[in-house]
Amino acid sequence: MKLNHLDLQVPDVQRTALFFERYFDFEHGSNRASPAIAILSDRHGLVLVLQKLKDPAQAYPEGFHLGFYVDTEDAVMQFHARATGDGLDVSEVIRNNRGTMVYCKAPGDLLVEVNCRPRSS
């Protein structure tokens, strides 16, 4: 079985789509002018669907986030520098037994993790 897609409800579809295109190299495959839906691809089989949040009072539960693995700690540091430089809400770099990671707020307060797993000894 293979995960086919994620469908996320967001307040600003196109602004959120631009975030995933800019920082995670997703490809926009639908109408850029649509305020209701954006269909993005990671070019490796995962489709990310962003739909307009119907009830602005709704929020994702605390701790809900999307996680992206990168190959090197340097890639985490580069993401951190780029996102911080762009003025995004980004955590400090965290190092623990799960790896080296940062958390960033995407448009609509969607939490995104960028993580490099620790190297095995």
Coordinates of C-alpha atoms in Angstrom, one line a residue:
M1 CA 0.0 0.0 0.0
K2 CA 1.3 3.5 -0.8
L3 CA 0.2 6.9 0.5
N4 CA -1.3 8.7 -2.5
H5 CA -2.2 12.2 -1.2
L6 CA -2.7 14.5 1.7
D7 CA -5.6 16.9 1.7
L8 CA -5.1 19.9 4.0
Q9 CA -7.6 22.7 4.8
V10 CA -5.9 26.1 4.8
P11 CA -7.2 29.7 5.0
D12 CA -5.2 30.9 2.0
V13 CA -4.8 28.2 -0.7
Q14 CA -2.5 30.0 -3.1
R15 CA -0.3 31.6 -0.4
T16 CA 0.2 28.1 1.2
A17 CA 0.8 26.6 -2.3
L18 CA 3.6 29.1 -2.9
F19 CA 5.2 28.2 0.5
F20 CA 5.4 24.5 -0.5
E21 CA 6.7 25.4 -3.9
R22 CA 9.4 27.7 -2.6
Y23 CA 10.7 25.7 0.3
F24 CA 9.9 22.1 -0.6
D25 CA 10.1 22.1 -4.4
F26 CA 6.5 21.0 -4.9
E27 CA 5.1 21.5 -8.5
H28 CA 1.7 23.3 -8.9
G29 CA -0.5 21.3 -11.2
S30 CA -3.8 23.1 -11.0
N31 CA -5.3 26.5 -11.6
R32 CA -3.1 29.1 -9.8
A33 CA -6.0 31.6 -9.7
S34 CA -8.3 29.3 -7.8
P35 CA -9.0 30.4 -4.2
A36 CA -10.6 27.1 -3.5
I37 CA -8.1 24.4 -4.3
A38 CA -4.4 23.8 -5.3
I39 CA -3.0 20.4 -6.3
L40 CA 0.7 20.0 -5.8
S41 CA 3.1 17.2 -6.5
D42 CA 6.5 16.4 -4.9
R43 CA 7.4 14.7 -8.2
H44 CA 8.0 11.4 -6.3
G45 CA 4.4 10.2 -6.1
L46 CA 2.9 12.3 -3.3
V47 CA 0.2 14.7 -4.1
L48 CA -0.6 17.6 -1.7
V49 CA -4.1 19.0 -2.0
L50 CA -4.8 22.3 -0.4
Q51 CA -8.4 23.3 0.0
K52 CA -10.0 26.5 1.3
L53 CA -10.8 26.2 5.0
K54 CA -14.5 26.6 5.3
D55 CA -14.7 27.5 9.0
P56 CA -11.9 29.9 10.1
A57 CA -12.6 29.0 13.7
Q58 CA -11.3 25.5 13.1
A59 CA -7.6 24.7 13.8
Y60 CA -5.4 21.7 13.6
P61 CA -4.8 20.0 17.0
E62 CA -1.7 21.0 18.9
G63 CA 1.3 19.1 17.7
F64 CA -0.2 18.4 14.3
H65 CA 2.5 18.9 11.7
L66 CA 4.0 17.8 8.4
G67 CA 7.5 16.4 8.4
F68 CA 10.2 16.4 5.7
Y69 CA 13.4 14.5 5.9
V70 CA 16.6 15.9 4.3
D71 CA 19.8 14.0 3.8
T72 CA 22.2 16.2 5.7
E73 CA 22.4 18.4 8.7
D74 CA 23.7 21.2 6.4
A75 CA 20.4 21.0 4.5
V76 CA 18.5 21.7 7.8
M77 CA 20.8 24.6 8.5
Q78 CA 20.3 26.0 5.0
F79 CA 16.5 25.7 5.3
H80 CA 16.7 27.4 8.7
A81 CA 18.8 30.3 7.3
R82 CA 16.5 30.7 4.2
A83 CA 13.2 30.7 6.2
T84 CA 14.6 33.0 8.9
G85 CA 15.9 35.3 6.2
D86 CA 12.5 35.4 4.6
G87 CA 11.0 36.4 8.0
L88 CA 9.1 33.2 8.7
D89 CA 8.4 32.0 12.2
V90 CA 11.1 29.4 12.6
S91 CA 12.3 27.5 15.7
E92 CA 15.9 27.4 16.8
V93 CA 17.8 24.3 15.5
I94 CA 17.0 21.3 17.7
R95 CA 19.5 18.4 18.1
N96 CA 18.4 15.3 20.0
N97 CA 18.2 11.5 19.5
R98 CA 15.7 11.9 16.6
G99 CA 18.1 14.1 14.6
T100 CA 18.7 17.7 13.8
M101 CA 15.5 19.6 13.1
V102 CA 13.7 22.9 12.8
Y103 CA 10.0 23.7 12.9
C104 CA 8.5 26.4 10.7
K105 CA 5.0 28.0 10.5
A106 CA 3.5 27.8 7.0
P107 CA 0.7 30.2 6.1
G108 CA -2.3 29.5 8.2
D109 CA -0.2 28.4 11.2
L110 CA 0.4 25.0 9.7
L111 CA 3.5 23.5 11.4
V112 CA 6.2 22.0 9.3
E113 CA 9.3 20.1 10.5
V114 CA 12.5 19.7 8.5
N115 CA 14.7 16.9 10.0
C116 CA 17.9 15.1 9.3
R117 CA 18.0 11.7 11.0
P118 CA 21.0 11.0 13.2
R119 CA 23.8 9.0 11.5
S120 CA 24.0 5.4 12.7
S121 CA 27.3 4.4 14.3

